[in-house]
Coordinates of C-alpha atoms and ligand atoms in Angstrom, one line a residue:
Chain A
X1 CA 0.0 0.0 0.0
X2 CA 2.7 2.5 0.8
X3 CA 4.0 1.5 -2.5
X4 CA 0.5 3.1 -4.4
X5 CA 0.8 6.2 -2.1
X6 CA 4.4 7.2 -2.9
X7 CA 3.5 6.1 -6.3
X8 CA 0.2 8.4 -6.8
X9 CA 1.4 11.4 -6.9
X10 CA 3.6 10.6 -9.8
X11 CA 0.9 8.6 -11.9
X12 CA -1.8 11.2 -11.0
X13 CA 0.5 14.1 -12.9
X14 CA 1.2 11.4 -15.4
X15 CA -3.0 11.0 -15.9
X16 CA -3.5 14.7 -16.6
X17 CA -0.7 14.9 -19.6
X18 CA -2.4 11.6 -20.9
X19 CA -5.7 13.1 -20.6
X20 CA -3.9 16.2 -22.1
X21 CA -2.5 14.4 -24.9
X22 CA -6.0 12.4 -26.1
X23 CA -8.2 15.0 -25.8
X24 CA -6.4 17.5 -28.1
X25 CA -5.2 14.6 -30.5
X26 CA -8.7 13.5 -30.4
X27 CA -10.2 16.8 -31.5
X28 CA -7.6 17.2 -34.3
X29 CA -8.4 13.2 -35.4
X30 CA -12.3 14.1 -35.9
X31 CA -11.5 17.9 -37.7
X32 CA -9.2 15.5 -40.1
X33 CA -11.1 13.0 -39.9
X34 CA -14.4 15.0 -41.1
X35 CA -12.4 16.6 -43.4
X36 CA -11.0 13.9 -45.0
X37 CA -14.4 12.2 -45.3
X38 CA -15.9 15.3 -46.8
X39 CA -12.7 15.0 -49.5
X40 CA -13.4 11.3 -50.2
X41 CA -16.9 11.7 -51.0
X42 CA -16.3 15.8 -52.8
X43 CA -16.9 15.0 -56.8
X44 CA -13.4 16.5 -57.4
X45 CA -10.7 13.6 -58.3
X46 CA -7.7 15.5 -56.5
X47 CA -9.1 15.9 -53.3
X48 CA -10.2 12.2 -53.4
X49 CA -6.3 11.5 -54.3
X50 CA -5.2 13.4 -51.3
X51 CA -8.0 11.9 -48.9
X52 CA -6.9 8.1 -49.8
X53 CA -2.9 8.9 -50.0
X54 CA -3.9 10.1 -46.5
X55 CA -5.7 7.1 -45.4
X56 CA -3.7 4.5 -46.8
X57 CA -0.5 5.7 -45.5
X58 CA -1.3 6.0 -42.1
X59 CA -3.2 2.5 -41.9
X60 CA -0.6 1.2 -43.8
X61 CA 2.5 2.4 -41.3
X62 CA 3.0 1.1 -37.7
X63 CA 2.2 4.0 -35.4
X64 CA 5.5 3.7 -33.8
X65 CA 7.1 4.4 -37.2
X66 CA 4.8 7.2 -37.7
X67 CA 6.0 8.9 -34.4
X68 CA 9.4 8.3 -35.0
X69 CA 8.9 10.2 -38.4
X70 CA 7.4 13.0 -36.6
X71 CA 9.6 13.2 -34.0
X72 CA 12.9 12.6 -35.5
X73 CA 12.4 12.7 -38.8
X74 CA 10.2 16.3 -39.3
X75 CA 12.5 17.7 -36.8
X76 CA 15.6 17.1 -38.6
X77 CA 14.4 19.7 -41.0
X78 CA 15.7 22.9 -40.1
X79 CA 12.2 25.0 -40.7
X80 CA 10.6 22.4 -38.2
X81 CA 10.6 22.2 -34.5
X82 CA 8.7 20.3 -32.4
X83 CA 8.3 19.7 -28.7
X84 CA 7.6 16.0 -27.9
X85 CA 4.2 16.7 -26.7
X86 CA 3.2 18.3 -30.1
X87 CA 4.9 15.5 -31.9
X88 CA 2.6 12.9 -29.7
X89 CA -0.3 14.7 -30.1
X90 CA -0.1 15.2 -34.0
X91 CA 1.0 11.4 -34.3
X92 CA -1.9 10.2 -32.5
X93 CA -4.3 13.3 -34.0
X94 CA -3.0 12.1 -37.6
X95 CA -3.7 8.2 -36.9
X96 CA -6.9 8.6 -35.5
X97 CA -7.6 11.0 -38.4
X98 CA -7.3 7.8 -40.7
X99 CA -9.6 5.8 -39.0
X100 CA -11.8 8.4 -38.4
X101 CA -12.5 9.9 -41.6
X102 CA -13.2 5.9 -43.1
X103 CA -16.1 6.0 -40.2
X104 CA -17.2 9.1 -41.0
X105 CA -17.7 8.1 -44.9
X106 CA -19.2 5.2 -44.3
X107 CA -21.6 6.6 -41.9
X108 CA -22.5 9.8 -44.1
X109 CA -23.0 7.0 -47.1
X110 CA -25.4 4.5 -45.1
X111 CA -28.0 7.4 -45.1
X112 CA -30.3 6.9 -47.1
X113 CA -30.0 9.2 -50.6
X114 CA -34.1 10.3 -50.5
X115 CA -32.7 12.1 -47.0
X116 CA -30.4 14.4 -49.2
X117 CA -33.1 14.5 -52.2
X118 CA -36.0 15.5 -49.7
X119 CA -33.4 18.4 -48.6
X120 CA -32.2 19.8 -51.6
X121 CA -36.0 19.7 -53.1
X122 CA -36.3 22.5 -50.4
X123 CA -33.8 24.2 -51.7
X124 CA -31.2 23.6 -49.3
X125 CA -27.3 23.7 -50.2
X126 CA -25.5 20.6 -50.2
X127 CA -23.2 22.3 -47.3
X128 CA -26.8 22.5 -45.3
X129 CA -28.2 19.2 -46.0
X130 CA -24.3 17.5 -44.2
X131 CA -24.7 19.6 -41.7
X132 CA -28.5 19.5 -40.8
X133 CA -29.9 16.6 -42.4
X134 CA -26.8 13.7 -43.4
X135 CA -24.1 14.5 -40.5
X136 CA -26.7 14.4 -37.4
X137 CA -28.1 11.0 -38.5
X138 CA -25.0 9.7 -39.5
X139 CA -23.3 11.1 -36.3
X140 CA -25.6 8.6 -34.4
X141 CA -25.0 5.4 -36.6
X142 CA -20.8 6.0 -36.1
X143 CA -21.1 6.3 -32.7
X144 CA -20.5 3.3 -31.5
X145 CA -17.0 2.7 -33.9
X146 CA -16.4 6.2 -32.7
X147 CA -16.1 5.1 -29.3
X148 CA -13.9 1.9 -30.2
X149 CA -11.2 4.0 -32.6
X150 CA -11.4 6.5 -29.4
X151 CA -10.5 3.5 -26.9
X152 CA -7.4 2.5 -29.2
X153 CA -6.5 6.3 -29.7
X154 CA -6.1 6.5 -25.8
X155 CA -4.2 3.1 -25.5
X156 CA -1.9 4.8 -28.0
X157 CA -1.1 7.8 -26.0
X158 CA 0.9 5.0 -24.0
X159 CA 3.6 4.5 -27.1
X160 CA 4.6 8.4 -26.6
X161 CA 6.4 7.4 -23.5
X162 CA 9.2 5.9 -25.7
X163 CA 9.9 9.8 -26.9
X164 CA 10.1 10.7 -23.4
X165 CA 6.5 12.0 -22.7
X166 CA 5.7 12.3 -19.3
X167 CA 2.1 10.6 -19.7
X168 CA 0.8 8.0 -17.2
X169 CA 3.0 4.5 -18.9
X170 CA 6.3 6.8 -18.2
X171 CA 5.1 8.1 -14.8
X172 CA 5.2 4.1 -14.1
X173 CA 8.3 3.6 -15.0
X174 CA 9.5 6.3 -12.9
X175 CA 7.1 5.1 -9.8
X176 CA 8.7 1.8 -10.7
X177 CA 12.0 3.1 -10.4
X178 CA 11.6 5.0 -7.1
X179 CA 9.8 2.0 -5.3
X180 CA 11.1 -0.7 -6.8
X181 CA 7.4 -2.3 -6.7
X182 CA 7.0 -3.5 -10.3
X183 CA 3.6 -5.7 -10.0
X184 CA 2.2 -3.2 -7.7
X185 CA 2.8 -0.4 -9.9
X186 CA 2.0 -1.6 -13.3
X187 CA -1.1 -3.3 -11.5
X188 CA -2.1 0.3 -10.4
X189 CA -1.2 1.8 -14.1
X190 CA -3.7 -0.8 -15.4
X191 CA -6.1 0.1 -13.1
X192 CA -6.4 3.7 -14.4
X193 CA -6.2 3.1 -17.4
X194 CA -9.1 0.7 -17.4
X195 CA -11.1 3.3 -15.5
X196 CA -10.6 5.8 -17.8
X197 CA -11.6 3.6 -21.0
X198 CA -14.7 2.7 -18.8
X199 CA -15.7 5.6 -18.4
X200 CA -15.7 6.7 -22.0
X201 CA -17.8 3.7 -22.5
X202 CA -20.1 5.3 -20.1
X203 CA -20.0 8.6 -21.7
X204 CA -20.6 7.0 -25.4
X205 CA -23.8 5.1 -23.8
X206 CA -24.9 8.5 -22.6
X207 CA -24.4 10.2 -25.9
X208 CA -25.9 6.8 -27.7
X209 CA -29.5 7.1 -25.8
X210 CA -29.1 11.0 -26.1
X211 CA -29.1 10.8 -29.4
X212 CA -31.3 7.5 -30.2
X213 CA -33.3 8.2 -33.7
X214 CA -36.7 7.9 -32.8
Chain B
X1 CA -47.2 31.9 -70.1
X2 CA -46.5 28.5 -69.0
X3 CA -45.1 28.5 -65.8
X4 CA -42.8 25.7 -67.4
X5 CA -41.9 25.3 -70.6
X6 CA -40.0 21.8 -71.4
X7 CA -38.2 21.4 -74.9
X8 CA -36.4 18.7 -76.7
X9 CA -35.5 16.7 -72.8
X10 CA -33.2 14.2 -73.1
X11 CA -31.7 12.4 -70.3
X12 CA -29.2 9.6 -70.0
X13 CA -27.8 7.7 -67.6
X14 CA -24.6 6.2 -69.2
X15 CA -25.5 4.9 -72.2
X16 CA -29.4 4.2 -71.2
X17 CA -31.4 7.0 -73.1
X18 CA -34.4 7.1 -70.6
X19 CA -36.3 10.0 -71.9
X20 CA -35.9 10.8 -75.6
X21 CA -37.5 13.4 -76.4
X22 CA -39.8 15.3 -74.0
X23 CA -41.8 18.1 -74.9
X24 CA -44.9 20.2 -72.9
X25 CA -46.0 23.2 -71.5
X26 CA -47.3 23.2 -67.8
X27 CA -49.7 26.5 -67.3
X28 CA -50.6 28.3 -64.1
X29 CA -53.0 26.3 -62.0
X30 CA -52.9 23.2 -64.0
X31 CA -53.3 19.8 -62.4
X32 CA -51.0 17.5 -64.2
X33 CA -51.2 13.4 -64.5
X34 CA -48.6 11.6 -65.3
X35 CA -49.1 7.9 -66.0
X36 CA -47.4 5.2 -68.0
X37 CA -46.0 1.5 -67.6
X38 CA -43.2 0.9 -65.0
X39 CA -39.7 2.3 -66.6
X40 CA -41.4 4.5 -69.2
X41 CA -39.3 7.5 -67.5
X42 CA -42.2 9.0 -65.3
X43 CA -40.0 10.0 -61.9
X44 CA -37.0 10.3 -64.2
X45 CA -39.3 13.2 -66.2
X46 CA -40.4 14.8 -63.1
X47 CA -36.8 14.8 -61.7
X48 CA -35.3 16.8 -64.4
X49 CA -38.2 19.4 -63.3
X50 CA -36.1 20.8 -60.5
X51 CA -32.9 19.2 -61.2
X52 CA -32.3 16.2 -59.0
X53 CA -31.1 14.5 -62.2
X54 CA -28.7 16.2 -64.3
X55 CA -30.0 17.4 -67.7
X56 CA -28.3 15.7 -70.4
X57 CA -29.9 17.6 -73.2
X58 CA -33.0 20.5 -74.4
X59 CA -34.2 23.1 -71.8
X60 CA -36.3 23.1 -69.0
X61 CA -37.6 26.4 -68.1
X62 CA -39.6 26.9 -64.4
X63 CA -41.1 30.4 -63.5
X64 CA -38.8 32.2 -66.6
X65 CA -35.8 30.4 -65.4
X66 CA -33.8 28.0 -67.5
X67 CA -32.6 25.5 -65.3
X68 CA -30.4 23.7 -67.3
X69 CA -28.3 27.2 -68.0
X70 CA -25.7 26.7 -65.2
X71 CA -25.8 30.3 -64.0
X72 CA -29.4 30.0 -62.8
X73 CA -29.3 29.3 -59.1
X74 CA -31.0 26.1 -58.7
X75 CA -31.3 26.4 -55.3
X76 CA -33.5 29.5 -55.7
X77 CA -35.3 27.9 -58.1
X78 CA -35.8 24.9 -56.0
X79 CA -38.0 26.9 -53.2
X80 CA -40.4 27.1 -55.7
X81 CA -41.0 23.5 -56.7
X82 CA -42.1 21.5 -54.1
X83 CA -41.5 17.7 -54.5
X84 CA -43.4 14.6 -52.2
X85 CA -41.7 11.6 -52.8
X86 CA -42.9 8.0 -52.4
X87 CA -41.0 7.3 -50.0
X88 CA -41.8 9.9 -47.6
X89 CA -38.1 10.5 -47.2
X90 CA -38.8 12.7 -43.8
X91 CA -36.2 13.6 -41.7
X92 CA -36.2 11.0 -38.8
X93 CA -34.2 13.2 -36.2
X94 CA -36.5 15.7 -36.5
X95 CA -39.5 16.2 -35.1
X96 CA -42.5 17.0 -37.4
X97 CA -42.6 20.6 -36.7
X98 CA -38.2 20.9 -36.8
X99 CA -39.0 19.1 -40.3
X100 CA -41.4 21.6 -41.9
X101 CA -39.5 24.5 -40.7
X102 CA -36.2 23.4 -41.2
X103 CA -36.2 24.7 -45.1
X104 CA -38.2 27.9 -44.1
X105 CA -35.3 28.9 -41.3
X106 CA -32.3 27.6 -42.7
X107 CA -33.0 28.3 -46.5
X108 CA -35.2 31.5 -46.3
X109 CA -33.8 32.6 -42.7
X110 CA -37.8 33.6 -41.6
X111 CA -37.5 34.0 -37.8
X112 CA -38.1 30.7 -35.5
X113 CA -41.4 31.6 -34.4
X114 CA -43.1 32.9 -37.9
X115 CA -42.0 29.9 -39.0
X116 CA -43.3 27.9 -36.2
X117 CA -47.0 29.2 -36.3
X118 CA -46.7 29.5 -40.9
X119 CA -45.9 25.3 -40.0
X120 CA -48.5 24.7 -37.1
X121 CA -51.4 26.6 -39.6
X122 CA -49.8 23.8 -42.9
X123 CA -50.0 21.1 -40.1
X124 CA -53.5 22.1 -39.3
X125 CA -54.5 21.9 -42.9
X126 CA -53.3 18.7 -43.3
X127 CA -55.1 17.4 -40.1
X128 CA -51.9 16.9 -38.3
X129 CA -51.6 19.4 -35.9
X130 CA -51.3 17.2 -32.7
X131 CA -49.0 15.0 -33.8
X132 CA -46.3 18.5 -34.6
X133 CA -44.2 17.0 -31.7
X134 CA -44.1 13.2 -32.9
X135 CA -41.2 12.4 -34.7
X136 CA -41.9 10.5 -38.2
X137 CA -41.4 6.8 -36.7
X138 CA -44.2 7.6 -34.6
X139 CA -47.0 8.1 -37.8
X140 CA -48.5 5.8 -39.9
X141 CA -47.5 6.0 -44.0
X142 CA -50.4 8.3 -44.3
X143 CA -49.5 10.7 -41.6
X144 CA -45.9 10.8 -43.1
X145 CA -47.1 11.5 -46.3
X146 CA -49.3 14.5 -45.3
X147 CA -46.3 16.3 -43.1
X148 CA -44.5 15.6 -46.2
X149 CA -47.1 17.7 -48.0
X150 CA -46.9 20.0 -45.3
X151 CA -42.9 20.2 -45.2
X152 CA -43.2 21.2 -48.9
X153 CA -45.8 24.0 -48.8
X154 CA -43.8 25.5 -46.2
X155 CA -41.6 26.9 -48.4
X156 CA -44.7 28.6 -50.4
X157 CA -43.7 26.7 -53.3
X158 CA -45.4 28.0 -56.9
X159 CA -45.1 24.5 -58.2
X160 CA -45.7 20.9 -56.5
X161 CA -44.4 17.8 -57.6
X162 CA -45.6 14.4 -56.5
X163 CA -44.0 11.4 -57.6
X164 CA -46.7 7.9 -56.3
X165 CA -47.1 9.9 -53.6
X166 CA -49.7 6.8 -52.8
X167 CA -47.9 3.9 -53.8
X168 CA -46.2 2.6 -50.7
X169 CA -49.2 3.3 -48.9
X170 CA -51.2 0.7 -47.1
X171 CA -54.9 1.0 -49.3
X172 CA -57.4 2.4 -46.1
X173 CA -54.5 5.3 -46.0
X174 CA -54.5 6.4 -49.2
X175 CA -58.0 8.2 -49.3
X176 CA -56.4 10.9 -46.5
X177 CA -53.4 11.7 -48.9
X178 CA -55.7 12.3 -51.7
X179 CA -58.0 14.4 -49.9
X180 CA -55.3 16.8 -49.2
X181 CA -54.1 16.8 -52.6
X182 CA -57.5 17.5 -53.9
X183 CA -58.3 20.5 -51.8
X184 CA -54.1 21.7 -52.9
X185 CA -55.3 21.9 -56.5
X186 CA -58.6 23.1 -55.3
X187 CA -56.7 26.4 -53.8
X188 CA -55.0 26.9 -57.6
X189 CA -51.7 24.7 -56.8
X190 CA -49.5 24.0 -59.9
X191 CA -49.6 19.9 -59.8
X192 CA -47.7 17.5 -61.7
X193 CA -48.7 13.9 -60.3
X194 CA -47.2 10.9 -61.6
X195 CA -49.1 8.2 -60.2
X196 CA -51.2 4.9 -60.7
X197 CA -54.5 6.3 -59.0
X198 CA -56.7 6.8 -62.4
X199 CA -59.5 7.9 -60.3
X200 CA -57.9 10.8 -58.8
X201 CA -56.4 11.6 -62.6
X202 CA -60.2 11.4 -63.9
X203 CA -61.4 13.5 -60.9
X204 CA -58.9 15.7 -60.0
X205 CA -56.4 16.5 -63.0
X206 CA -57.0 18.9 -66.1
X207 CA -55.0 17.0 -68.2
X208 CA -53.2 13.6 -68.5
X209 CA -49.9 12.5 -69.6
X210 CA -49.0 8.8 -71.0
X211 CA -45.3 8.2 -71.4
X212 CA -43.8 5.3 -72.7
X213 CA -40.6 4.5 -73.7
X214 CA -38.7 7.7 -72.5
X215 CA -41.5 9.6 -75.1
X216 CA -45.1 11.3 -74.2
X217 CA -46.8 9.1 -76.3
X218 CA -50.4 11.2 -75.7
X219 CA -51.8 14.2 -73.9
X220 CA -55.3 15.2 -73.5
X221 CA -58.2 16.0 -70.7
X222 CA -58.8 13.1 -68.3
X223 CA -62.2 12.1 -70.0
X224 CA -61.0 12.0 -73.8
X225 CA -57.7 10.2 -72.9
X226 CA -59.3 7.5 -70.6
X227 CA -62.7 7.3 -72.8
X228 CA -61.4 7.8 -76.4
X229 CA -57.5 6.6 -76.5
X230 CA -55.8 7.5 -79.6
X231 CA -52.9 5.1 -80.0
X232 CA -52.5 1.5 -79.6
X233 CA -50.3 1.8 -76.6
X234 CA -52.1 4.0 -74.4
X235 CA -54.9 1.5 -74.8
X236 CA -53.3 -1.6 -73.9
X237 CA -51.7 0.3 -71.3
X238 CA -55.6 1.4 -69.9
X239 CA -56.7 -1.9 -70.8
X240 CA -54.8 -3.5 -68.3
X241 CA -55.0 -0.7 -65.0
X242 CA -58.4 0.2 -65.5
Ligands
LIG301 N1 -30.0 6.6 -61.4 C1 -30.3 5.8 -62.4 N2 -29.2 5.1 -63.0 C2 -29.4 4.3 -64.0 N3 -30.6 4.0 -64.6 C3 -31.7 4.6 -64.0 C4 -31.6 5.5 -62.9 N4 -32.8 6.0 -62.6 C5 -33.7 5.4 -63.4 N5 -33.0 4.6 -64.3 C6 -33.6 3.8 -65.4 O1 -34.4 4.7 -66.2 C7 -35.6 4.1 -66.6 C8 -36.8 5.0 -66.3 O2 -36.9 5.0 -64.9 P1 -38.0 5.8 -64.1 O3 -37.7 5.6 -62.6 O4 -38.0 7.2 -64.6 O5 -39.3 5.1 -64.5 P2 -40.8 5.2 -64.0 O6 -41.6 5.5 -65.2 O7 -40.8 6.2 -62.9 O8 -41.1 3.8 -63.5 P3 -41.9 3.3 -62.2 O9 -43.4 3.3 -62.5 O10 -41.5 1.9 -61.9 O11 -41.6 4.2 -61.0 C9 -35.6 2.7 -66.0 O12 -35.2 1.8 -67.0 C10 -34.6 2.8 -64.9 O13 -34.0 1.6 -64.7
LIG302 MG1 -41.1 6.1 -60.8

C-alpha cells in the first residue's frame, strides 16, 4: 500500500498529460477526420487523391514508425521544430484521423439518398443538407465505432512514453524506479487506465441514448 | 405563359437513353397526370423538373428560369418546386414541426417563431396538428405523407411535384393523402402527379400525360384520354390498370 501512495502522486501528474495528450489529439483526429471524409466523398478527383494517399499511408504504417517520423524525422528539418508533446499529439491526431474519416464516410453514405433529395428539393445547399440533415443521422449510426477508434486512440497515447512523454505508462516507470514495486505499480497503471476507458464507454452510452433516432 | 416550358429533354444515364425526347408546356394552376408503364421514365421526367437529375440535353424552363443554363441558381429555383416523394423520405431526427420549418429557417432565414405558427397553420390543414411534436417513426405512412405535404408547402412553393405519392401506402391510407391533394389543387396549386391512381387523374387532373418509352406518347383531358385513347399503346396500357 505504501508503495501506491508514494506512487500516486507521480501517476496522477502522469493522468493529466495523458488526458492532455487524447483530448487534443482527439479533436484534431475528428477535424481530419471530417475533413478527409468530406474529401473522399467531394466530386473532385484531386481531393479524393489526397484523402486516400492520407488514409492508406497512415493504416498502412506502424504507429510507432509514424512517431518516429514525426519526432525525428520532421524535426531534422531545419524549418521544423517540435516539442515532444506536439509530436505525440499530431502522431496520435493524424492516426486517428485515418480511421476516423473511413467512419465518417461510411456513416455519411449508409444514409439513405431520399434524406439528401428531400433536402435539396427544399432548396437547401448541399453544405446544409451535411450539416442538418446527413451529418446528425449519420453522427448517431458512427457512434458506437467512434467510441472503439477513441478506446485505441487513448491506449496509444501510451507508445509516446518511448519519446520521453511524461504521460501516465512513463510516470510508471518512474514510480517503478523509485519503489522498486514493479507488480504493484504496473497493476495500479492498469487500473487507471481501465477506468478511464470505462468511463468513455459510459460517456458513449450516454451520448448513444441522447441521441437514439426515434 | 406557361409556368414551365419543357423542350427537346433528353436524359441519359450512361448509355441508357431514358427520356428521348420530351416536350410540354405546364400552365398556371394546371393539375398535371402523369401515368405510364413501369420504366417508361415518369419519376425520371419529373426529376429533371427541379434538377435532382442532371440534364443531359433540351431546356427546362420553371417560372422564366432555365434550369439547365448553369448560372441560374437552382437552389433559388428549387423553393419554388415543391416535391413529395414516395418514400416519404422525412427527416427521422427531426420532429415533425423541426422538419417543416427546417427549409423555411435555414434556406429562407424567416425567424423561428413565424415559421413555427406558418408550420403549425400547414399542419393544421393537413389534419396533423397534434401530432407537430411526434417524430416521423411515430405516424403511420399516411400521416408521413401528409407532413410531407406540409414540409413542402412550407416553403410557399409555386409548383408541387408528387412522384406515387400513394404507392407505398397501405390502401385504407391512401383516401387521406388524396384528400389533401385535392383541396391543394382546389386552392389553384401548380400539380404535376405521376401516379397509378386513375380515379384521382379522372377527378382531380386537367389533363393527363401517358409516357412510354422515354416519349409522351399522348396528352389530353382526363375524359378524352381514358374514354377515347388514340394510339394503340395508351390503350393496352388502360386496358390493363383500369
Ligand atoms: N439513377 C439511375 N441510373 C441508371 N438508370 C436509371 C436511374 N434511374 C432510373 N433509371 C432507369 O431509367 C428508366 C426509367 O426510370 P424511371 O424511374 O423514370 O421510370 P418510372 O416510369 O418512374 O417507373 P416506375 O413506374 O417503376 O416508377 C428505367 O429503365 C430505370 O432503370
Ligand atoms: Mg417512378
Amino acid at each position: 500500500m505504501e508503495a501506491i501512495v508514494t506512487a500516486l502522486p507521480y501517476l496522477l501528474d502522469g493522468l493529466q498529460v495523458t488526458l492532455y495528450i487524447f483530448v487534443t489529439a482527439l479533436i484534431l483526429g475528428l477535424i481530419i477526420g471530417l475533413i478527409m471524409a468530406l474529401f473522399r466523398l467531394a466530386p473532385l478527383k484531386i481531393l479524393n487523391w489526397i484523402a486516400k494517399i492520407y488514409i492508406d499511408a497512415i493504416r498502412g504504417t506502424p504507429i510507432l514508425v509514424q512517431l518516429f517520423f514525426i519526432y525525428f524525422g520532421l524535426n531534422t528539418l531545419d524549418w521544423i521544430s517540435l516539442d515532444k508533446t506536439t509530436a505525440g499529439i499530431i502522431t496520435v491526431g493524424l492516426n486517428a484521423g485515418a480511421y476516423f474519416a473511413e467512419i465518417i464516410r461510411a456513416g455519411i453514405q449508409s444514409i439513405d439518398k431520399g434524406q439528401t433529395e428531400a433536402a435539396r428539393s427544399l432548396g437547401l445547399t448541399s453544405s446544409q443538407n451535411m450539416r442538418y440533415v446527413v451529418l446528425p443521422q449519420a453522427f448517431r449510426r458512427m457512434l458506437p465505432t467512434f467510441t472503439n477508434q477513441s478506446i485505441i486512440s487513448l491506449k496509444d497515447t501510451s507508445l509516446l512514453s518511448i519519446i520521453g512523454i511524461a504521460d501516465l505508462t512513463q510516470q510508471g516507470e518512474v514510480a517503478t524506479a523509485t519503489t522498486f514495486e514493479a507488480f504493484k505499480i504496473w497493476f495500479a497503471v492498469g487500473v487507471i487506465y481501465f477506468i478511464l476507458i470505462y468511463l468513455l464507454s459510459l460517456l458513449a452510452n450516454f451520448l448513444e441514448r441522447r441521441f437514439e433516432l426515434r | 405563359m406557361s409556368i414551365i416550358q419543357v423542350t427537346n429533354l433528353k436524359k441519359s444515364f450512361g448509355t441508357l437513353e431514358v427520356l428521348k425526347d420530351i416536350n410540354s408546356e405546364i400552365k398556371e394552376k394546371e393539375v398535371v397526370c402523369v401515368i405510364g408503364p413501369s420504366g417508361s421514365g415518369k419519376s425520371t421526367f419529373l426529376r429533371c423538373l427541379n434538377k435532382l437529375e442532371d440534364i443531359t440535353s433540351g431546356h427546362v424552363i420553371i417560372d422564366g428560369h432555365d434550369i439547365t443554363d448553369p448560372k441560374v441558381n437552382i437552389n433559388k429555383v428549387r423553393q419554388d418546386v415543391g416535391m413529395v416523394f414516395q418514400g416519404f423520405n422525412l427527416f427521422p431526427h427531426m420532429t415533425v414541426l423541426e422538419n417543416v420549418t427546417l427549409a423555411p429557417t435555414k434556406v429562407r432565414s424567416d425567424k423561428k417563431e413565424s415559421a413555427k405558427s406558418k408550420a403549425l397553420d400547414l399542419l393544421e390543414k393537413v389534419g396533423l396538428k397534434e401530432k407537430a411534436n411526434s417524430y416521423p417513426g411515430e405516424l403511420s405512412g399516411g400521416q408521413k405523407q401528409r407532413v410531407a405535404i406540409a414540409r413542402a408547402l412550407a416553403m410557399s412553393p409555386k409548383i408541387m411535384l408528387f412522384d406515387e405519392p400513394t404507392s407505398a401506402l397501405d390502401p385504407e391510407m391512401v383516401g387521406e393523402v388524396l384528400e389533401v391533394m385535392k383541396q391543394l389543387a382546389n386552392d389553384g396549386m401548380t400539380m404535376i402527379v405521376v401516379t397509378h391512381e386513375m380515379g384521382f387523374a379522372r377527378e382531380v387532373g386537367d389533363r393527363v400525360i401517358f409516357m412510354d418509352g422515354g416519349y409522351i406518347v399522348e396528352e389530353n383531358i382526363p375524359n378524352e384520354l381514358f374514354g377515347n385513347p388514340q394510339h394503340e399503346r395508351t390503350k393496352l396500357f388502360l386496358s390493363k390498370v383500369l
